[in-house]
Short mmCIF file of C-alpha atoms in Angstrom, two decimals:
data_model
loop_
_atom_site.label_atom_id
_atom_site.label_comp_id
_atom_site.label_asym_id
_atom_site.label_seq_id
_atom_site.Cartn_x
_atom_site.Cartn_y
_atom_site.Cartn_z
CA MET A 1 0.15 -0.36 -0.30
CA ILE A 2 1.21 3.64 -0.64
CA SER A 3 0.46 6.17 1.20
CA TYR A 4 0.39 9.87 0.68
CA GLU A 5 0.07 12.28 2.95
CA VAL A 6 -0.07 16.09 2.87
CA THR A 7 0.67 18.03 6.39
CA LEU A 8 -1.17 21.86 6.47
CA GLN A 9 0.37 23.91 9.47
CA ALA A 10 -2.16 27.10 8.64
CA GLN A 11 -2.66 30.48 10.93
CA PRO A 12 -4.92 30.73 13.95
CA ARG A 13 -6.77 33.25 11.32
CA LEU A 14 -7.78 30.24 8.49
CA ALA A 15 -7.66 27.04 10.68
CA ASP A 16 -11.59 26.50 11.11
CA SER A 17 -11.77 27.56 7.83
CA VAL A 18 -8.48 25.26 6.14
CA GLU A 19 -10.98 22.08 8.38
CA ARG A 20 -14.30 22.97 6.50
CA PHE A 21 -13.11 23.55 3.05
CA MET A 22 -11.06 19.60 4.09
CA MET A 23 -13.90 18.44 5.40
CA GLU A 24 -16.56 19.68 3.47
CA SER A 25 -15.27 20.03 0.02
CA HIS A 26 -11.54 19.32 -0.60
CA ILE A 27 -11.32 15.46 0.41
CA PRO A 28 -14.34 13.86 -0.48
CA GLU A 29 -14.09 15.78 -4.14
CA ILE A 30 -10.55 13.69 -4.22
CA PHE A 31 -12.16 10.88 -2.86
CA GLY A 32 -14.70 10.79 -5.92
CA THR A 33 -11.47 10.61 -8.09
CA GLY A 34 -10.92 6.77 -7.09
CA CYS A 35 -6.85 6.75 -6.97
CA PHE A 36 -7.54 6.19 -3.29
CA ARG A 37 -9.15 3.27 -1.76
CA GLU A 38 -9.50 5.48 1.56
CA ILE A 39 -8.03 8.76 3.06
CA ARG A 40 -8.00 10.21 6.89
CA PHE A 41 -7.64 13.73 7.57
CA SER A 42 -6.53 14.54 11.56
CA ARG A 43 -6.01 17.72 13.58
CA ALA A 44 -2.15 17.16 15.79
CA SER A 45 -3.24 20.96 17.47
CA PRO A 46 -5.74 24.05 16.07
CA GLY A 47 -4.30 24.55 12.80
CA ARG A 48 -1.67 21.24 12.57
CA PHE A 49 -3.81 19.03 10.13
CA ARG A 50 -2.87 15.55 8.24
CA THR A 51 -3.40 14.12 5.68
CA ALA A 52 -3.89 10.72 4.79
CA TYR A 53 -4.21 9.15 0.64
CA GLN A 54 -4.02 6.05 0.95
CA ALA A 55 -4.02 4.12 -2.22
CA SER A 56 -3.44 0.38 -3.36
CA THR A 57 -0.91 0.43 -6.01
CA GLN A 58 1.72 3.39 -7.22
CA ALA A 59 0.23 3.45 -10.57
CA ASP A 60 -3.32 4.67 -8.67
CA LEU A 61 -1.22 7.55 -6.89
CA ASP A 62 0.41 7.96 -10.18
CA ARG A 63 -2.83 8.55 -11.58
CA TYR A 64 -4.16 10.75 -9.28
CA VAL A 65 -1.15 13.23 -9.61
CA GLN A 66 -0.89 13.35 -13.00
CA ASP A 67 -4.45 13.69 -13.60
CA HIS A 68 -5.68 14.98 -10.73
CA ALA A 69 -3.12 16.34 -7.99
CA PRO A 70 -3.31 20.24 -10.41
CA ARG A 71 -6.85 21.07 -10.12
CA PHE A 72 -7.04 20.29 -7.03
CA ARG A 73 -3.53 22.02 -5.48
CA ALA A 74 -4.87 25.02 -7.69
CA GLU A 75 -8.55 25.39 -6.24
CA PHE A 76 -6.30 24.86 -2.54
CA LEU A 77 -4.22 28.17 -3.57
CA GLU A 78 -7.36 29.93 -4.69
CA HIS A 79 -9.01 29.53 -1.40
CA PHE A 80 -5.81 29.84 0.75
CA PRO A 81 -3.58 31.89 -1.63
CA ASP A 82 -1.15 31.78 1.72
CA GLY A 83 -1.18 31.85 5.62
CA VAL A 84 -0.65 27.49 4.75
CA ASN A 85 2.73 25.94 4.24
CA ILE A 86 2.59 22.21 2.99
CA THR A 87 4.01 19.08 3.16
CA ARG A 88 3.73 16.71 0.76
CA GLU A 89 4.92 12.74 1.15
CA THR A 90 4.53 9.56 -0.21
CA TRP A 91 5.31 6.42 1.79
CA VAL A 92 5.34 2.64 1.26
CA GLN A 93 4.01 0.18 3.47
CA ARG A 94 7.22 -2.21 4.57
CA GLU A 95 5.17 -4.69 6.59
CA VAL A 96 2.12 -4.74 9.48
CA TRP A 97 2.56 -5.99 12.82
CA ARG A 98 -1.29 -7.14 14.53
#
């Protein structure tokens, strides 16, 4: 499994708006692309959020990055042109213990 993680650090004045935008619009629309089997949205502290997008294969993630990510990134920047620091990482699951 491939985990594509996006961390957002929003300025306090934007935190509620970012959280609402992510939950009501951004993440549901990304899930609708069919590229991810699961998406988890978490908050560590006010204004600090992490979204973990779970793709079954690298091809699914590549399809998202090539065909969909530019539009979603531009849309996010239209809503929040400044005041939000964004980091993106891709994690490849190596092992699971249960």
